[in-house]
Coordinates of C-alpha atoms in Angstrom, one line a residue:
Chain S
X1 CA 217.9 208.1 59.4
X2 CA 216.5 204.6 59.8
X3 CA 214.9 205.6 63.1
X4 CA 213.2 208.4 61.4
X5 CA 211.7 206.2 58.8
X6 CA 210.4 203.8 61.4
X7 CA 208.7 206.6 63.3
X8 CA 207.2 207.9 60.1
X9 CA 205.8 204.5 59.2
X10 CA 204.3 204.1 62.6
X11 CA 202.7 207.4 62.4
X12 CA 201.2 206.6 59.0
X13 CA 200.0 203.2 60.2
X14 CA 198.3 204.8 63.2
X15 CA 196.6 207.3 61.0
X16 CA 195.5 204.6 58.6
X17 CA 193.7 202.9 61.5
X18 CA 192.1 206.2 62.5
X19 CA 190.9 206.7 59.0
X20 CA 189.2 203.3 58.9
X21 CA 186.2 204.6 60.7
X22 CA 185.5 207.5 58.4
X23 CA 185.8 205.4 55.3
X24 CA 182.8 203.1 55.6
X25 CA 180.5 203.1 52.7
X26 CA 182.8 204.0 49.9
X27 CA 180.7 202.2 47.3
X28 CA 181.2 202.5 43.5
X29 CA 179.6 205.7 42.4
X30 CA 180.1 207.6 39.2
X31 CA 178.3 205.2 37.0
X32 CA 176.2 206.6 34.3
X33 CA 178.0 209.9 34.3
X34 CA 178.1 209.9 30.5
X35 CA 174.4 209.4 30.4
X36 CA 174.0 212.4 32.7
X37 CA 176.2 214.6 30.5
X38 CA 174.2 213.6 27.5
X39 CA 171.0 214.4 29.2
X40 CA 172.4 217.8 30.2
X41 CA 173.3 218.5 26.6
X42 CA 169.8 217.6 25.5
X43 CA 168.3 219.8 28.2
X44 CA 170.5 222.7 27.2
X45 CA 169.5 222.3 23.5
X46 CA 165.9 222.2 24.6
X47 CA 166.2 225.3 26.6
X48 CA 167.8 227.1 23.7
X49 CA 165.0 225.9 21.4
X50 CA 162.4 226.9 24.0
X51 CA 163.9 230.4 24.2
X52 CA 163.5 230.8 20.4
X53 CA 159.8 230.3 20.3
X54 CA 157.3 231.3 22.9
X55 CA 154.8 228.9 21.4
X56 CA 156.8 225.9 22.2
X57 CA 157.2 227.1 25.7
X58 CA 153.5 226.9 26.1
X59 CA 153.4 223.4 24.8
X60 CA 156.1 222.5 27.3
X61 CA 154.1 223.9 30.1
X62 CA 151.1 222.0 29.0
X63 CA 152.9 218.7 28.9
X64 CA 154.6 219.3 32.2
X65 CA 151.2 219.9 33.7
X66 CA 150.2 216.5 32.4
X67 CA 153.6 215.2 33.7
X68 CA 152.7 216.1 37.2
X69 CA 149.7 213.8 37.2
X70 CA 151.5 210.8 35.6
X71 CA 152.9 208.3 38.0
X72 CA 153.9 204.7 37.9
X73 CA 156.9 202.6 37.1
X74 CA 158.5 201.5 33.9
X75 CA 160.8 198.5 34.0
X76 CA 163.1 197.7 31.1
X77 CA 165.5 194.9 30.5
X78 CA 167.6 193.8 27.6
X79 CA 170.5 194.7 25.3
X80 CA 173.8 195.8 26.8
X81 CA 174.5 197.8 23.7
X82 CA 171.5 199.9 24.4
X83 CA 172.8 200.8 27.9
X84 CA 173.9 204.3 27.0
X85 CA 170.7 205.0 25.2
X86 CA 168.4 203.5 27.8
X87 CA 170.1 205.2 30.7
X88 CA 170.0 208.6 28.9
X89 CA 166.3 208.0 28.1
X90 CA 165.5 206.9 31.7
X91 CA 167.1 209.9 33.2
X92 CA 165.7 212.6 30.9
X93 CA 162.3 210.9 31.0
X94 CA 162.3 210.9 34.8
X95 CA 163.4 214.5 34.8
X96 CA 160.3 215.4 32.8
X97 CA 157.9 213.1 34.6
X98 CA 159.0 213.1 38.2
X99 CA 156.2 210.8 39.2
X100 CA 157.5 208.0 37.1
X101 CA 160.3 205.6 38.1
X102 CA 162.2 204.1 35.2
X103 CA 164.6 201.2 35.9
X104 CA 166.7 199.5 33.3
X105 CA 168.6 196.3 33.5
X106 CA 171.1 195.1 30.9
X107 CA 170.8 191.3 30.5
X108 CA 171.1 190.9 26.7
X109 CA 168.6 191.3 23.9
X110 CA 167.1 187.8 24.0
X111 CA 166.8 187.8 27.8
X112 CA 165.0 191.2 27.5
X113 CA 162.5 189.9 25.0
X114 CA 161.9 186.8 27.1
X115 CA 161.4 189.0 30.2
X116 CA 158.8 191.2 28.4
X117 CA 156.9 188.1 27.1
X118 CA 156.9 186.6 30.6
X119 CA 155.5 189.8 31.9
X120 CA 158.3 190.5 34.4
X121 CA 159.2 193.8 32.7
X122 CA 157.3 196.4 30.7
X123 CA 159.8 196.9 27.9
X124 CA 162.3 194.4 26.4
X125 CA 165.3 196.2 24.9
X126 CA 166.7 194.5 21.9
X127 CA 169.5 195.6 19.6
X128 CA 168.4 193.3 16.8
X129 CA 165.1 192.7 14.9
X130 CA 162.7 190.4 16.6
X131 CA 162.6 186.8 15.4
X132 CA 159.4 185.4 13.9
X133 CA 158.7 183.2 16.9
X134 CA 159.1 186.1 19.2
X135 CA 156.6 188.1 17.3
X136 CA 154.3 185.0 17.2
X137 CA 154.3 184.9 21.0
X138 CA 153.1 188.4 21.1
X139 CA 156.1 190.7 21.2
X140 CA 155.7 193.9 19.2
X141 CA 158.7 195.4 17.5
X142 CA 158.8 199.1 18.3
X143 CA 162.0 200.4 16.5
X144 CA 162.9 203.6 18.4
X145 CA 166.4 204.2 16.9
X146 CA 168.9 202.9 14.4
X147 CA 172.6 202.4 15.1
X148 CA 174.8 202.8 12.0
X149 CA 178.5 202.2 11.7
X150 CA 180.7 203.4 8.9
X151 CA 184.1 201.8 7.9
X152 CA 186.6 204.5 7.1
X153 CA 190.2 204.6 5.7
X154 CA 192.7 207.4 5.2
X155 CA 191.7 209.7 2.3
X156 CA 194.5 208.6 0.0
X157 CA 193.6 204.9 0.0
X158 CA 192.8 203.4 -3.4
X159 CA 190.3 200.9 -1.9
X160 CA 186.8 202.3 -1.7
X161 CA 184.8 199.1 -1.4
X162 CA 185.2 195.8 0.4
X163 CA 183.1 192.7 0.7
X164 CA 181.9 191.6 4.1
X165 CA 184.4 188.7 4.0
X166 CA 187.3 191.0 3.2
X167 CA 186.4 193.2 6.1
X168 CA 186.2 190.2 8.4
X169 CA 189.6 189.0 7.2
X170 CA 191.2 192.4 7.8
X171 CA 189.8 192.7 11.3
X172 CA 190.7 189.1 12.3
X173 CA 194.3 189.6 11.0
X174 CA 194.1 187.2 8.1
X175 CA 194.6 189.9 5.6
X176 CA 197.5 192.3 6.4
X177 CA 198.2 194.1 3.1
X178 CA 196.0 196.3 1.0
X179 CA 197.2 194.5 -2.1
X180 CA 195.3 191.4 -1.0
X181 CA 192.0 193.3 -1.2
X182 CA 192.6 195.1 -4.5
X183 CA 194.6 198.1 -3.3
X184 CA 198.2 199.2 -3.6
X185 CA 201.0 197.5 -1.7
X186 CA 200.9 198.7 1.9
X187 CA 200.4 197.4 5.4
X188 CA 196.9 197.6 6.9
X189 CA 196.8 199.4 10.3
X190 CA 193.7 198.0 12.1
X191 CA 192.2 200.6 14.3
X192 CA 189.3 199.9 16.6
X193 CA 187.6 200.9 19.9
X194 CA 188.2 199.8 23.4
X195 CA 186.5 196.8 25.0
X196 CA 183.1 198.0 26.4
X197 CA 182.5 200.4 23.6
X198 CA 179.0 200.1 22.1
X199 CA 180.4 200.7 18.6
X200 CA 182.9 198.0 18.9
X201 CA 180.3 195.7 20.3
X202 CA 178.0 196.3 17.4
X203 CA 180.7 196.1 14.7
X204 CA 182.1 192.8 15.9
X205 CA 178.6 191.4 16.4
X206 CA 177.3 192.4 13.0
X207 CA 180.4 190.9 11.3
X208 CA 180.2 187.8 13.6
X209 CA 183.8 188.3 14.7
X210 CA 183.3 188.8 18.4
X211 CA 186.5 188.5 20.4
X212 CA 188.5 187.4 17.4
X213 CA 189.6 190.9 16.3
X214 CA 193.3 191.7 16.2
X215 CA 193.5 195.5 16.8
X216 CA 196.8 197.4 16.3
X217 CA 195.2 200.4 18.0
X218 CA 192.4 200.4 20.5
X219 CA 191.4 204.0 21.0
X220 CA 188.9 205.2 23.6
X221 CA 186.9 207.6 21.6
X222 CA 185.3 208.1 18.2
X223 CA 187.3 211.3 17.7
X224 CA 190.5 209.5 18.3
X225 CA 189.7 206.8 15.7
X226 CA 188.9 209.5 13.2
X227 CA 192.1 211.4 13.9
X228 CA 194.2 208.3 13.8
X229 CA 192.7 207.0 10.6
X230 CA 192.9 210.4 8.9
X231 CA 196.6 210.7 9.7
X232 CA 197.9 207.2 9.1
X233 CA 198.3 205.9 5.6
X234 CA 197.0 202.4 5.3
X235 CA 194.7 202.7 8.4
X236 CA 191.2 201.3 8.6
X237 CA 188.7 202.1 11.4
X238 CA 185.0 202.2 12.2
X239 CA 183.0 205.0 13.6
X240 CA 179.3 205.9 14.2
X241 CA 177.7 207.3 11.1
X242 CA 177.0 210.7 12.6
X243 CA 180.6 211.8 12.9
X244 CA 181.7 211.2 9.3
X245 CA 183.5 214.1 7.6
X246 CA 186.0 214.8 4.8
X247 CA 189.1 213.9 6.7
X248 CA 188.4 210.2 6.0
X249 CA 187.1 208.1 3.2
X250 CA 184.2 205.8 3.7
X251 CA 184.2 202.2 2.4
X252 CA 181.2 200.8 0.6
X253 CA 180.4 197.4 2.1
X254 CA 179.3 194.8 -0.5
X255 CA 178.8 197.8 -2.8
X256 CA 176.4 199.6 -0.5
X257 CA 177.5 203.1 0.7
X258 CA 177.0 203.8 4.4
X259 CA 174.3 206.5 4.1
X260 CA 171.3 207.1 6.2
X261 CA 169.0 206.2 3.3
X262 CA 170.7 202.9 2.8
X263 CA 170.5 202.1 6.5
X264 CA 166.8 203.0 6.7
X265 CA 166.2 200.9 3.6
X266 CA 168.0 198.0 5.4
X267 CA 170.5 197.3 2.7
X268 CA 173.6 198.3 4.6
X269 CA 175.0 195.5 6.8
X270 CA 176.6 197.5 9.6
X271 CA 173.5 198.8 11.1
X272 CA 171.0 197.5 13.6
X273 CA 167.7 198.6 15.0
X274 CA 167.2 199.5 18.6
X275 CA 163.9 197.9 19.5
X276 CA 161.9 198.5 22.6
X277 CA 159.7 195.5 22.5
X278 CA 156.3 195.4 24.3
X279 CA 154.0 192.5 25.0
X280 CA 151.1 193.5 22.7
X281 CA 150.7 196.9 20.9
X282 CA 152.4 199.9 22.4
X283 CA 149.0 201.7 22.5
X284 CA 147.7 199.0 24.9
X285 CA 150.4 199.5 27.5
X286 CA 150.2 201.4 30.7
X287 CA 150.0 205.1 30.6
X288 CA 153.6 205.6 31.7
X289 CA 154.9 203.3 29.0
X290 CA 152.8 205.1 26.4
X291 CA 154.1 208.4 27.6
X292 CA 157.6 207.1 27.1
X293 CA 156.9 206.2 23.5
X294 CA 155.3 209.6 22.9
X295 CA 158.3 211.2 24.5
X296 CA 160.7 209.4 22.1
X297 CA 158.6 210.7 19.2
X298 CA 158.7 214.3 20.5
X299 CA 161.3 216.8 19.6
X300 CA 163.0 216.3 23.0
X301 CA 163.1 212.6 22.5
X302 CA 164.5 212.9 18.9
X303 CA 167.2 215.2 20.2
X304 CA 168.1 212.6 22.8
X305 CA 168.4 209.9 20.1
X306 CA 170.7 212.1 18.0
X307 CA 172.7 213.1 21.1
X308 CA 173.7 209.5 21.7
X309 CA 174.8 209.1 18.1
X310 CA 171.8 207.2 16.7
X311 CA 169.6 207.6 13.6
X312 CA 165.9 208.4 13.9
X313 CA 163.8 205.8 12.1
X314 CA 161.0 206.9 9.7
Chain F
X1 CA 202.0 259.7 78.1
X2 CA 204.1 258.9 75.1
X3 CA 206.0 256.4 77.1
X4 CA 202.9 254.7 78.4
X5 CA 201.5 254.4 74.9
X6 CA 204.7 252.9 73.7
X7 CA 204.6 250.4 76.4
X8 CA 201.1 249.5 75.5
X9 CA 201.8 248.9 71.9
X10 CA 204.9 246.9 72.9
X11 CA 202.8 244.7 75.1
X12 CA 200.0 244.1 72.6
X13 CA 202.5 243.6 69.9
X14 CA 204.1 240.8 71.9
X15 CA 200.7 239.3 72.6
X16 CA 199.9 239.4 68.9
X17 CA 203.1 237.8 68.0
X18 CA 202.5 235.0 70.4
X19 CA 199.0 234.4 69.1
X20 CA 200.3 234.4 65.5
X21 CA 203.0 231.9 66.5
X22 CA 200.5 229.5 68.1
X23 CA 198.1 229.9 65.2
X24 CA 200.8 229.3 62.7
X25 CA 201.9 226.2 64.5
X26 CA 198.4 224.8 64.5
X27 CA 198.0 225.6 60.8
X28 CA 201.3 223.9 60.0
X29 CA 200.3 220.8 62.0
X30 CA 196.9 220.6 60.3
X31 CA 198.5 220.9 56.9
X32 CA 201.1 218.3 57.6
X33 CA 198.3 215.9 58.8
X34 CA 196.2 216.7 55.8
X35 CA 198.9 215.1 53.5
X36 CA 199.2 212.0 55.7
X37 CA 195.4 211.6 55.9
X38 CA 195.2 211.9 52.1
X39 CA 197.8 209.2 51.6
X40 CA 196.1 206.9 54.2
X41 CA 192.6 207.3 52.8
X42 CA 193.8 206.8 49.2
X43 CA 195.5 203.6 50.3
X44 CA 192.5 202.3 52.0
X45 CA 190.2 203.3 49.2
X46 CA 192.3 201.6 46.6
X47 CA 192.5 198.4 48.7
X48 CA 188.8 198.4 49.4
X49 CA 188.0 198.8 45.7
X50 CA 190.8 196.8 44.2
X51 CA 190.8 193.7 46.3
X52 CA 187.2 192.3 45.6
X53 CA 188.1 191.5 42.0
X54 CA 191.1 189.5 43.1
X55 CA 188.7 187.2 45.0
X56 CA 186.2 187.0 42.2
X57 CA 188.6 186.4 39.3
X58 CA 191.6 185.0 41.2
X59 CA 195.0 186.5 41.8
X60 CA 196.7 184.2 39.3
X61 CA 194.2 184.8 36.6
X62 CA 194.7 188.5 36.9
X63 CA 198.4 188.8 37.5
X64 CA 199.8 185.9 35.6
X65 CA 197.6 185.5 32.6
X66 CA 198.3 187.5 29.4
X67 CA 194.8 187.4 27.9
X68 CA 192.8 190.6 28.3
X69 CA 189.3 190.1 27.0
X70 CA 187.1 191.8 29.6
X71 CA 183.9 191.9 27.5
X72 CA 184.1 188.5 25.8
X73 CA 181.4 185.9 26.4
X74 CA 183.8 184.2 28.7
X75 CA 185.8 187.2 30.0
X76 CA 189.5 186.9 30.7
X77 CA 191.2 189.6 32.9
X78 CA 194.9 188.8 32.5
X79 CA 197.1 191.9 33.0
X80 CA 200.5 190.3 32.8
X81 CA 201.4 192.1 29.5
X82 CA 200.1 195.3 30.9
X83 CA 202.3 195.0 34.0
X84 CA 205.3 194.0 31.9
X85 CA 204.7 197.0 29.6
X86 CA 204.8 199.4 32.5
X87 CA 208.0 197.8 33.9
X88 CA 209.8 197.7 30.5
X89 CA 208.5 201.1 29.4
X90 CA 209.5 202.8 32.6
X91 CA 212.9 201.1 32.7
X92 CA 213.7 202.2 29.1
X93 CA 212.5 205.7 29.8
X94 CA 214.8 205.9 32.8
X95 CA 217.7 204.4 30.9
X96 CA 217.3 207.1 28.2
X97 CA 216.2 210.0 30.4
X98 CA 218.5 209.8 33.5
X99 CA 221.9 209.9 31.7
X100 CA 220.8 212.8 29.6
X101 CA 219.2 214.6 32.6
X102 CA 222.2 214.0 34.8
X103 CA 224.7 215.3 32.2
X104 CA 222.5 218.3 31.6
X105 CA 222.6 219.0 35.3
X106 CA 226.4 218.7 35.4
X107 CA 226.5 221.1 32.5
X108 CA 224.3 223.6 34.2
X109 CA 226.0 223.3 37.6
X110 CA 229.6 223.1 36.6
X111 CA 230.4 223.5 32.9
X112 CA 228.1 226.0 31.3
X113 CA 229.2 229.6 30.9
X114 CA 226.8 231.9 32.7
X115 CA 225.1 233.2 29.6
X116 CA 224.5 229.8 28.1
X117 CA 223.2 228.5 31.4
X118 CA 220.8 231.4 31.4
X119 CA 219.3 230.0 28.2
X120 CA 219.3 226.3 29.1
X121 CA 217.8 226.7 32.6
X122 CA 214.6 228.5 31.6
X123 CA 214.2 226.0 28.8
X124 CA 214.3 223.2 31.2
X125 CA 211.9 225.0 33.5
X126 CA 209.5 225.5 30.6
X127 CA 209.8 221.8 29.7
X128 CA 208.6 221.0 33.2
X129 CA 205.5 223.3 32.8
X130 CA 204.3 221.8 29.5
X131 CA 201.0 219.8 30.1
X132 CA 201.3 216.1 29.4
X133 CA 198.6 216.2 26.8
X134 CA 200.8 218.5 24.7
X135 CA 203.5 215.9 24.7
X136 CA 200.9 213.4 23.6
X137 CA 199.7 215.6 20.7
X138 CA 203.3 216.3 19.6
X139 CA 203.9 212.5 19.8
X140 CA 201.0 211.9 17.5
X141 CA 202.0 214.5 15.0
X142 CA 205.8 214.2 15.0
X143 CA 206.9 210.9 16.6
X144 CA 204.3 208.5 15.2
X145 CA 204.8 209.3 11.6
X146 CA 208.6 208.8 12.0
X147 CA 208.0 205.6 13.8
X148 CA 205.7 204.4 11.1
X149 CA 208.4 205.0 8.4
X150 CA 210.9 203.0 10.5
X151 CA 208.3 200.3 11.0
X152 CA 207.6 200.1 7.3
X153 CA 211.3 199.9 6.6
X154 CA 212.1 197.4 9.3
X155 CA 209.2 195.0 8.8
X156 CA 208.8 195.2 5.0
X157 CA 207.3 191.9 3.9
X158 CA 207.0 190.6 7.4
X159 CA 204.3 188.0 7.8
X160 CA 203.9 188.1 11.5
X161 CA 204.3 191.8 12.4
X162 CA 201.1 193.7 13.0
X163 CA 201.5 197.2 11.7
X164 CA 200.6 199.9 14.2
X165 CA 201.0 203.1 12.3
X166 CA 203.8 204.2 14.6
X167 CA 201.8 204.0 17.8
X168 CA 204.2 201.7 19.7
X169 CA 206.2 201.2 22.9
X170 CA 209.2 203.1 21.5
X171 CA 207.1 206.3 21.0
X172 CA 205.8 206.1 24.5
X173 CA 209.3 205.5 25.9
X174 CA 210.7 208.6 24.1
X175 CA 207.8 210.7 25.3
X176 CA 208.3 209.5 28.9
X177 CA 212.1 210.1 28.7
X178 CA 211.5 213.7 27.7
X179 CA 208.8 214.1 30.3
X180 CA 211.1 213.0 33.2
X181 CA 214.0 215.2 32.1
X182 CA 213.0 218.4 34.0
X183 CA 212.6 216.5 37.2
X184 CA 215.9 214.7 36.9
X185 CA 217.7 217.9 35.8
X186 CA 216.4 220.2 38.5
X187 CA 216.9 217.9 41.4
X188 CA 220.3 216.7 40.3
X189 CA 221.5 220.2 39.7
X190 CA 220.4 221.4 43.1
X191 CA 222.1 218.5 44.8
X192 CA 225.3 219.1 42.8
X193 CA 225.2 222.8 43.8
X194 CA 224.5 222.0 47.4
X195 CA 227.8 220.1 47.8
X196 CA 230.3 221.9 50.1
X197 CA 232.8 223.8 47.9
X198 CA 235.8 222.3 49.8
X199 CA 235.0 218.9 48.2
X200 CA 235.6 220.2 44.7
X201 CA 238.5 222.4 45.9
X202 CA 240.4 219.6 47.5
X203 CA 239.9 217.3 44.6
X204 CA 241.3 220.0 42.2
X205 CA 244.1 220.8 44.7
X206 CA 245.1 217.1 44.6
X207 CA 245.7 217.4 40.9
X208 CA 242.4 215.9 39.5
X209 CA 241.1 217.4 36.4
X210 CA 237.7 219.1 36.3
X211 CA 236.1 216.2 34.5
X212 CA 237.7 213.7 36.9
X213 CA 236.4 215.8 39.8
X214 CA 232.9 215.8 38.4
X215 CA 232.6 212.1 37.8
X216 CA 234.7 210.7 40.7
X217 CA 234.0 213.2 43.5
X218 CA 231.0 215.4 42.9
X219 CA 228.5 212.9 41.3
X220 CA 229.2 210.2 44.0
X221 CA 228.9 212.8 46.7
X222 CA 225.6 214.0 45.3
X223 CA 224.3 210.5 45.0
X224 CA 221.4 210.8 47.5
X225 CA 220.0 213.8 45.6
X226 CA 220.4 212.1 42.2
X227 CA 218.6 209.0 43.5
X228 CA 215.8 211.2 44.7
X229 CA 215.7 212.6 41.2
X230 CA 215.6 209.0 39.7
X231 CA 212.8 208.0 42.1
X232 CA 210.7 211.0 41.2
X233 CA 211.4 210.4 37.6
X234 CA 210.3 206.8 37.9
X235 CA 207.2 208.0 39.7
X236 CA 206.4 210.4 36.9
X237 CA 207.0 207.8 34.2
X238 CA 205.0 205.1 35.9
X239 CA 202.1 207.4 36.7
X240 CA 201.8 209.2 33.3
X241 CA 198.7 208.3 31.4
X242 CA 197.5 211.1 29.1
X243 CA 200.6 211.5 26.9
X244 CA 201.3 207.8 26.4
X245 CA 197.6 206.9 25.8
X246 CA 197.8 209.0 22.7
X247 CA 201.0 207.5 21.3
X248 CA 201.2 203.9 22.5
X249 CA 198.3 202.3 20.4
X250 CA 196.7 200.9 23.5
X251 CA 196.4 197.3 22.4
X252 CA 197.4 194.6 24.9
X253 CA 200.6 193.1 23.6
X254 CA 204.0 191.9 24.8
X255 CA 206.2 195.0 25.2
X256 CA 208.3 194.9 22.0
X257 CA 209.6 198.2 20.7
X258 CA 207.4 198.3 17.7
X259 CA 204.3 196.7 19.2
X260 CA 201.2 198.6 20.2
X261 CA 201.1 198.4 24.0
X262 CA 199.0 199.2 27.0
X263 CA 200.4 200.6 30.2
X264 CA 198.8 200.2 33.7
X265 CA 197.6 203.8 33.6
X266 CA 196.3 203.7 30.0
X267 CA 194.5 200.4 30.8
X268 CA 192.4 202.2 33.4
X269 CA 191.9 205.4 31.4
X270 CA 190.9 203.8 28.1
X271 CA 188.2 201.5 29.4
X272 CA 186.8 203.3 32.4
X273 CA 184.2 205.1 30.2
X274 CA 181.9 202.2 29.5
X275 CA 183.1 199.5 31.8
X276 CA 180.6 198.0 34.1
X277 CA 180.3 195.2 36.7
X278 CA 183.3 192.9 37.1
X279 CA 185.2 194.7 34.3
X280 CA 185.0 197.9 36.2
X281 CA 186.2 196.3 39.4
X282 CA 189.2 194.8 37.6
X283 CA 190.1 198.3 36.4
X284 CA 190.2 199.3 40.1
X285 CA 192.4 196.3 40.7
X286 CA 194.7 197.6 38.0
X287 CA 194.8 200.8 39.9
X288 CA 195.7 198.9 43.0
X289 CA 198.5 197.1 41.2
X290 CA 199.8 200.5 39.8
X291 CA 199.7 201.9 43.3
X292 CA 201.5 198.9 44.8
X293 CA 204.0 199.1 41.9
X294 CA 204.9 202.7 42.7
X295 CA 205.2 202.0 46.4
X296 CA 207.5 199.1 45.7
X297 CA 209.7 201.1 43.4
X298 CA 209.9 203.9 45.9
X299 CA 210.9 201.6 48.8
X300 CA 213.3 199.5 46.7
X301 CA 215.1 202.5 45.2
X302 CA 215.3 204.4 48.4
X303 CA 216.4 201.3 50.4
X304 CA 218.9 199.8 48.0
X305 CA 220.4 202.8 46.3
X306 CA 220.7 205.0 49.3
X307 CA 222.5 202.3 51.3
X308 CA 226.0 203.4 52.4
X309 CA 225.2 207.1 52.5
X310 CA 227.9 209.2 53.8
X311 CA 227.6 212.7 55.2
X312 CA 229.9 215.5 54.0
X313 CA 230.4 218.2 56.5

């Protein structure tokens, strides 16, 4: 038996050596697959919409005729939170305008704005409003989408409103019982998203509790958070605004309900603008950059914004 | 004329048979090599993708640190608790699953009346065919609420315990224990059944009771098969991701029964979606650790437990 094993091992080792040759260049692929699928979803929606009205089809043809002429490059840099959005935008935009190359780097909001002011990129992505000094140096705040997060509990929870401070205490593990925040006696089950999730990133950043959260459940999708919170008495979680339904109860934060109106009015804390900052007015940018802003305002672009779970600004 | 024809068909028939034999042999060889090539290339791929992060982060920082904060401003990639969770979780699942599985196998092979066996056996086979995500869903709907009730009773008034809503190590262990049952039962049963009948007969003839014969003659004799069953069970338990990612809570904690925990498999699954850069590379490293873990378990169990094999002829 032993002999057998030895020969087997030798054979395997020999083969492994043979395989070395054929295995060169196994780089990391598969990045941005989620962006691809989103783009596909948008495309399908568009095709369905096109099929409905012949009129729009004509429009589409017109714009794609223009698209053939348009060429150039658009470089973006900035917010990591906008990665999903920016990748989806770049891919669907390049699919429509094959002559344009869009590249996006994710270096952080401030670095993105610095880069656009320095002229090294065309667009600086920022997941916060621009600061006064940034505007003073010539950066123009083009808000292309709004990211909104709702805090949810199980439907039977007596607590329907929290202050910002209470929410911070719950997520950092300082408050562990609902009775401490005006509810009935019962343990708080803190539900959140996995590291790397844009929602988690935004939630922790807006509450200023980055990397201090004590999660009891780190789930890897919005749907899983909804299901867990809906089914667990005493659970609290956070989700994108667009997936809310009756299975959970939303929490008013500092007495402001998480609604699209409140977010657009700027009174709800857990929201942030997605800014594509330009150096000088958008209208004065290169043709390709202008086409991208037009694209975002078109029906196709708005579908894309909705598909990545964002709110369309007024 | 008839004879000539017959001769012809006989000849061509033999030729065809020979061709079929050669073709079959080639096909068999190619298939056999296919598996070996797959194993070799997977090994190489895992090493090529998993090793770089070891150099960038440091072996000690990854394997012996317990802080997992991959996206923090100063990221930390310690997977000690994740490794421990996989070890403890698998061990507990084996401790629960193997005795139950082995006794079920004994029941099926030796004790059960034919009619009862005809009910139990298909049930076990069905258990093997249930997709793991179904186990996970049932775990969420049935197991987690029960665990939550226990948790509320056990930790009432506790200042330090973090309530998990029933998503904990124990839930994952129970799901794993059930999932390895079919493997353990089927392989143990066939190894018990494959024993030469004279073993049992001579034991009984020497005056041993049926139960004595089962525990002192048959199970020791069927040990190699039972160990194979355990090894495959460990493999299934270590490698399972879907079911336990739904019931274990997925926070990185020390593996205590009522803590929310993350296994090696769920660590990869849960963060692969949006991970980038070094974070993504470390996830590949976790894959490599998992891979090495399964290899070590296989070699150790096969080497240690199968020592002192005896043949019964």
